[in-house]
Amino acid sequence: MPAVSKLVRIATLFTLISVPVCAAPVAYAGGREEGGSRDSTEQEANADADGNLSVSVGDAIFDRSKNGKGNSTGALTPTTSWTPPACWYAPTYTPEQLQKVKEPVWAAESTGYEWDAEQRKTFLNADDHSKDFNKDKTGKGYWWGSYVNKSYPPGWDACKRDYFWVDTGDAPPANVENVITPEILAGLAYNEIRVPGTEVALAPAGPTKVNLPTWAWLDGAAFKAVSVSASVPVLNMYATATAEPVSLRIEPGTAEAATYPASGVCAISNGSIGEPYAEGKAKETPPCGVKYLRSSGDGTYPLQATVTWKTTWTGSGGAGGDLPDGSFGATQDVVVQEIQAVNR
């Protein structure tokens, strides 16, 4: 019978996916679909076949109003093996909402008599049908269900427990792993952070010259801290992930070059990375920059500029801590010519 049981469970999953608004809602950790906004305060929602929105009570709400802006923004790449939260349990349905989810599945009779019978034992009250689905507790708690990260990181399928009831103000059962926490919300918020692009300004203007220090800097105004908040209002639970730029790494794109400083890592000072070039500094050593030792000929060198962002989080109940540092970079082509003349 184990094989039959497995088939029944697969059929159940298929039915839940097929029936409109039957599957547990997904709090999309990976961001909005194409055309969605990353800069607003939004709540993810599921739409039925008629286009009606159905939002679960425990959906994560994201505030992206303090996120990075602009066309060249991008997601942080963690500097560790960190992955976003894969799945979690949170309030999902009121008694009436769960009844509307379950009864059409049972009526379809696609999941088998044994499975449906077990389901009815769990959610129906044989002695008093006014208590079916805990309707006598309406307004005093919620049925909790599983949420899956849309990007499907490792472990996304670990939350297999069916809906369970939690009274308002009570903690979920101690034996249930992956219940929603401020730390999980912080991870979801981290995954939504977008930071500005990293095309650096290079000077003196025009093609770079062999053996002439090239100054590199980034606009300090564009590289300020960014943050995203995630919350589950029904639980009064929230977390904010904040990323702050701390350094810029310059990789010239060729071994025949020297960087300033020698490590290639330029620290942020007074909110700026590097120092803008000024007339008369052509032969001075820049605080951040590069010196090419050979011409790029008819081609270019791919200069890589990568900013490292230190990320922390704070949340409800005084929770908080560190999240993995993240990086975001871009490549720009640099033309390097032999020195013909230097104008000062």
Coordinates of C-alpha atoms in Angstrom, one line a residue:
M1 CA 0.0 0.0 0.0
P2 CA 2.9 2.5 0.4
A3 CA 2.9 3.1 -3.4
V4 CA -0.8 3.7 -3.4
S5 CA -0.5 6.2 -0.5
K6 CA 2.2 8.0 -2.4
L7 CA 0.0 8.2 -5.5
V8 CA -2.8 9.6 -3.4
R9 CA -0.6 12.3 -2.0
I10 CA 0.6 13.2 -5.5
A11 CA -3.0 13.4 -6.7
T12 CA -3.8 15.6 -3.8
L13 CA -1.0 18.0 -4.6
F14 CA -2.1 18.1 -8.3
T15 CA -5.7 18.9 -7.3
L16 CA -4.6 21.7 -4.9
I17 CA -2.6 23.3 -7.6
S18 CA -5.4 23.0 -10.2
V19 CA -8.3 24.3 -8.1
P20 CA -8.2 28.2 -8.0
V21 CA -6.9 29.7 -4.8
C22 CA -6.5 26.2 -3.3
A23 CA -2.7 26.1 -2.9
A24 CA -1.1 27.8 0.0
P25 CA 0.0 31.3 -0.9
V26 CA 3.5 32.1 -1.8
A27 CA 5.4 35.0 -0.3
Y28 CA 7.7 35.7 -3.2
A29 CA 11.1 36.2 -1.8
G30 CA 12.6 36.7 -5.3
G31 CA 10.8 39.9 -6.1
R32 CA 7.9 40.9 -8.4
E33 CA 7.1 39.4 -11.7
E34 CA 8.1 41.3 -14.8
G35 CA 6.4 44.7 -14.8
G36 CA 6.0 44.8 -11.1
S37 CA 7.5 47.5 -8.9
R38 CA 10.4 47.0 -6.6
D39 CA 10.2 50.5 -5.1
S40 CA 6.7 50.4 -3.5
T41 CA 5.1 48.9 -0.5
E42 CA 3.3 45.9 -1.9
Q43 CA 1.7 42.6 -0.8
E44 CA 1.9 39.5 -2.9
A45 CA -1.5 38.1 -4.0
N46 CA -2.9 35.1 -5.8
A47 CA -5.6 35.6 -8.5
D48 CA -8.3 33.1 -9.3
A49 CA -9.6 32.3 -12.8
D50 CA -11.8 35.4 -12.8
G51 CA -9.0 37.7 -11.8
N52 CA -10.1 38.2 -8.2
L53 CA -7.3 38.7 -5.8
S54 CA -7.0 36.4 -2.8
V55 CA -4.4 37.4 -0.2
S56 CA -3.6 35.1 2.6
V57 CA -3.5 36.6 6.1
G58 CA 0.1 35.6 6.6
D59 CA 1.6 36.8 3.3
A60 CA 4.8 38.8 3.7
I61 CA 4.5 42.5 2.8
F62 CA 7.5 44.2 1.4
D63 CA 8.4 47.9 1.7
R64 CA 10.9 48.6 -1.0
S65 CA 10.6 52.4 -0.8
K66 CA 14.1 52.8 0.5
N67 CA 15.6 50.4 -2.0
G68 CA 18.2 51.3 -4.6
K69 CA 16.9 53.2 -7.6
G70 CA 17.8 53.5 -11.3
N71 CA 18.0 51.3 -14.4
S72 CA 21.3 49.7 -13.4
T73 CA 20.3 48.4 -10.0
G74 CA 20.9 44.8 -9.2
A75 CA 20.6 42.1 -6.5
L76 CA 23.4 41.5 -4.0
T77 CA 25.5 38.4 -4.4
P78 CA 26.2 37.0 -0.9
T79 CA 29.9 36.6 -0.2
T80 CA 29.1 33.3 1.7
S81 CA 27.1 30.2 0.8
W82 CA 24.0 31.8 2.3
T83 CA 20.7 31.1 0.5
P84 CA 17.3 32.8 1.2
P85 CA 14.7 31.2 3.4
A86 CA 13.3 28.3 1.4
C87 CA 9.9 27.6 3.1
W88 CA 8.1 28.6 6.3
Y89 CA 4.8 28.3 8.1
A90 CA 2.6 31.3 8.8
P91 CA -1.1 32.2 9.3
T92 CA -2.9 31.3 6.1
Y93 CA -6.6 31.0 6.4
T94 CA -9.6 31.9 8.6
P95 CA -11.9 28.9 9.3
E96 CA -14.3 30.0 6.5
Q97 CA -11.5 30.5 4.0
L98 CA -10.1 27.0 4.7
Q99 CA -13.5 25.5 4.3
K100 CA -13.7 27.1 0.8
V101 CA -10.4 25.5 0.0
K102 CA -10.9 22.0 1.3
E103 CA -14.5 21.2 0.3
P104 CA -14.1 21.5 -3.5
V105 CA -11.2 19.2 -3.3
W106 CA -13.2 16.5 -1.4
A107 CA -16.1 17.0 -3.8
A108 CA -13.9 16.3 -6.8
E109 CA -13.1 12.8 -5.3
S110 CA -9.8 12.9 -7.1
T111 CA -7.7 12.2 -4.0
G112 CA -9.2 8.9 -3.0
Y113 CA -11.7 7.9 -0.2
E114 CA -9.0 7.1 2.4
W115 CA -7.3 10.4 2.1
D116 CA -10.5 12.4 2.0
A117 CA -11.7 10.5 5.1
E118 CA -8.6 11.4 7.1
Q119 CA -8.9 15.0 6.0
R120 CA -12.5 15.1 7.2
K121 CA -11.5 13.7 10.5
T122 CA -9.0 16.5 10.9
F123 CA -11.1 19.5 9.9
L124 CA -14.7 18.4 10.6
N125 CA -16.4 18.0 14.0
A126 CA -18.6 14.9 13.9
D127 CA -20.6 16.0 17.0
D128 CA -21.2 19.6 16.1
H129 CA -20.8 20.8 12.5
S130 CA -20.9 24.4 13.7
K131 CA -17.4 23.8 14.8
D132 CA -16.2 22.4 11.5
F133 CA -12.9 24.0 10.5
N134 CA -12.9 25.6 14.0
K135 CA -15.6 28.0 12.9
D136 CA -16.5 28.4 16.6
K137 CA -13.0 30.1 17.0
T138 CA -13.5 32.6 14.2
G139 CA -11.6 35.7 15.1
K140 CA -9.6 33.9 17.7
G141 CA -6.9 32.4 15.6
Y142 CA -5.9 31.1 12.1
W143 CA -5.1 28.0 10.3
W144 CA -1.4 28.0 9.5
G145 CA 0.1 26.7 6.3
S146 CA 3.3 26.5 4.4
Y147 CA 4.8 29.2 2.1
V148 CA 7.4 28.5 -0.5
N149 CA 10.1 30.8 -1.8
K150 CA 9.3 31.3 -5.5
S151 CA 13.0 31.1 -6.4
Y152 CA 13.0 27.5 -5.0
P153 CA 16.3 27.5 -3.1
P154 CA 17.5 24.3 -1.6
G155 CA 15.0 22.9 0.9
W156 CA 12.0 24.6 -0.7
D157 CA 10.0 21.4 -0.4
A158 CA 10.8 20.7 3.3
C159 CA 7.5 22.2 4.7
K160 CA 5.1 19.3 4.1
R161 CA 2.9 19.6 7.1
D162 CA -0.8 20.1 6.5
Y163 CA -2.7 23.1 7.9
F164 CA -2.7 23.4 11.7
W165 CA -4.6 25.7 14.1
V166 CA -2.9 28.4 16.3
D167 CA -4.9 30.5 18.7
T168 CA -4.2 34.3 18.5
G169 CA -1.4 35.1 21.0
D170 CA -0.2 31.5 21.3
A171 CA 3.1 30.2 19.9
P172 CA 2.9 27.5 17.2
P173 CA 3.5 23.9 18.3
A174 CA 7.1 23.5 19.5
N175 CA 7.6 20.5 17.2
V176 CA 6.9 22.5 14.0
E177 CA 10.1 23.7 12.4
N178 CA 10.4 26.6 10.0
V179 CA 7.7 28.7 11.6
I180 CA 7.9 32.4 10.6
T181 CA 10.3 34.5 12.6
P182 CA 11.8 38.0 12.3
E183 CA 15.0 36.3 11.1
I184 CA 13.2 34.6 8.3
L185 CA 11.6 37.9 7.3
A186 CA 15.1 39.5 7.4
G187 CA 16.3 36.9 4.9
L188 CA 13.4 37.6 2.7
A189 CA 14.0 41.3 2.9
Y190 CA 17.7 40.8 2.1
N191 CA 16.8 38.9 -1.0
E192 CA 14.8 41.9 -2.2
I193 CA 17.6 44.5 -1.8
R194 CA 18.7 46.2 -5.0
V195 CA 21.8 48.4 -5.1
P196 CA 23.0 50.9 -7.6
G197 CA 25.3 50.0 -10.5
T198 CA 29.0 50.4 -10.2
E199 CA 30.3 52.1 -13.3
V200 CA 33.2 54.2 -12.0
A201 CA 34.3 57.6 -13.3
L202 CA 37.8 57.5 -14.7
A203 CA 40.1 60.5 -15.3
P204 CA 41.9 62.2 -17.0
A205 CA 39.2 62.3 -19.5
G206 CA 39.4 60.3 -22.8
P207 CA 41.5 57.2 -23.4
T208 CA 43.7 56.1 -20.5
K209 CA 47.5 56.4 -21.1
V210 CA 50.2 53.8 -20.5
N211 CA 52.1 54.4 -17.2
L212 CA 49.8 57.4 -16.3
P213 CA 47.8 56.9 -13.1
T214 CA 44.1 56.8 -13.8
W215 CA 41.8 58.1 -11.1
A216 CA 38.7 56.2 -10.2
W217 CA 35.8 57.2 -8.1
L218 CA 32.1 56.7 -7.5
D219 CA 29.5 59.3 -6.7
G220 CA 29.1 59.3 -3.0
A221 CA 25.5 60.5 -3.2
A222 CA 24.5 57.3 -5.2
F223 CA 26.2 55.0 -2.7
K224 CA 24.3 55.4 0.5
A225 CA 22.6 52.8 2.6
V226 CA 19.6 51.0 1.2
S227 CA 17.0 48.9 3.0
V228 CA 14.0 46.7 2.5
S229 CA 11.4 45.8 5.2
A230 CA 9.3 42.6 5.3
S231 CA 6.4 42.2 7.7
V232 CA 3.4 39.9 8.6
P233 CA 1.0 42.5 10.1
V234 CA -1.4 39.9 11.6
L235 CA 1.5 38.7 13.9
N236 CA 2.9 42.2 14.4
M237 CA 6.2 40.8 13.1
Y238 CA 8.6 42.7 11.0
A239 CA 12.3 42.9 10.0
T240 CA 14.4 45.4 8.0
A241 CA 17.5 44.5 6.1
T242 CA 19.9 47.4 5.5
A243 CA 22.9 47.3 3.2
E244 CA 25.7 49.9 3.5
P245 CA 28.6 50.2 1.0
V246 CA 32.0 49.7 2.5
S247 CA 34.5 49.3 -0.3
L248 CA 35.2 49.2 -4.0
R249 CA 37.4 46.5 -5.6
I250 CA 39.1 47.5 -8.9
E251 CA 40.2 44.7 -11.3
P252 CA 42.0 46.2 -14.3
G253 CA 41.2 43.3 -16.7
T254 CA 44.9 42.6 -17.4
A255 CA 47.8 41.4 -15.4
E256 CA 49.9 44.2 -16.9
A257 CA 48.5 46.9 -14.6
A258 CA 48.9 48.3 -11.1
T259 CA 46.1 49.3 -8.8
Y260 CA 45.9 52.0 -6.2
P261 CA 46.0 50.9 -3.4
A262 CA 48.0 47.8 -4.3
S263 CA 45.2 45.5 -3.0
G264 CA 42.8 47.0 -5.5
V265 CA 40.3 47.6 -2.7
C266 CA 39.3 51.2 -2.2
A267 CA 37.7 52.1 1.1
I268 CA 34.8 54.5 1.5
S269 CA 35.7 57.7 3.1
N270 CA 33.2 60.4 4.1
G271 CA 30.5 58.8 2.0
S272 CA 32.6 58.7 -1.1
I273 CA 34.7 56.1 -2.9
G274 CA 37.9 57.4 -4.3
E275 CA 38.5 61.0 -5.1
P276 CA 37.4 63.0 -8.2
Y277 CA 40.3 63.9 -10.5
A278 CA 41.3 67.6 -10.6
E279 CA 43.4 69.5 -13.1
G280 CA 47.1 69.2 -12.3
K281 CA 47.0 65.8 -10.7
A282 CA 47.9 63.8 -13.7
K283 CA 51.1 62.4 -12.2
E284 CA 50.0 62.2 -8.6
T285 CA 49.1 58.9 -7.0
P286 CA 45.3 58.6 -6.7
P287 CA 43.7 57.1 -3.5
C288 CA 41.7 54.8 -5.8
G289 CA 42.7 54.0 -9.4
V290 CA 44.7 52.0 -11.8
K291 CA 47.9 52.4 -13.9
Y292 CA 48.1 50.3 -17.1
L293 CA 51.5 49.2 -18.2
R294 CA 50.7 48.2 -21.7
S295 CA 48.4 49.6 -24.5
S296 CA 45.2 47.8 -25.2
G297 CA 46.1 48.1 -28.9
D298 CA 43.0 48.0 -31.1
G299 CA 40.9 46.6 -28.3
T300 CA 40.0 47.4 -24.7
Y301 CA 40.6 46.1 -21.2
P302 CA 37.5 44.9 -19.2
L303 CA 37.8 46.9 -16.0
Q304 CA 35.7 45.3 -13.3
A305 CA 34.4 47.5 -10.4
T306 CA 32.7 45.7 -7.5
V307 CA 31.2 47.3 -4.4
T308 CA 31.0 45.3 -1.2
W309 CA 27.9 46.0 0.9
K310 CA 27.8 45.3 4.7
T311 CA 24.3 44.1 5.6
T312 CA 22.6 44.0 9.0
W313 CA 19.0 43.6 10.1
T314 CA 16.7 44.6 12.9
G315 CA 13.3 43.3 13.7
S316 CA 10.4 43.1 16.1
G317 CA 11.0 42.2 19.7
G318 CA 14.5 43.7 19.6
A319 CA 15.8 41.0 17.3
G320 CA 18.6 41.7 14.9
G321 CA 22.1 40.8 13.7
D322 CA 24.3 40.5 10.7
L323 CA 23.4 39.2 7.3
P324 CA 26.1 38.1 4.8
D325 CA 28.1 40.8 3.1
G326 CA 27.0 41.2 -0.5
S327 CA 28.7 42.4 -3.7
F328 CA 27.5 43.9 -6.9
G329 CA 29.7 44.9 -9.8
A330 CA 29.9 45.8 -13.4
T331 CA 32.4 45.7 -16.2
Q332 CA 33.4 48.7 -18.4
D333 CA 35.7 48.8 -21.4
V334 CA 38.8 50.9 -21.0
V335 CA 40.9 52.1 -24.0
V336 CA 44.6 52.4 -23.1
Q337 CA 46.9 54.2 -25.5
E338 CA 50.6 54.9 -25.6
I339 CA 51.5 58.4 -24.4
Q340 CA 51.8 60.8 -27.3
A341 CA 51.5 64.0 -25.4
V342 CA 50.3 65.1 -21.9
N343 CA 48.4 68.3 -21.5
R344 CA 48.6 69.8 -18.0

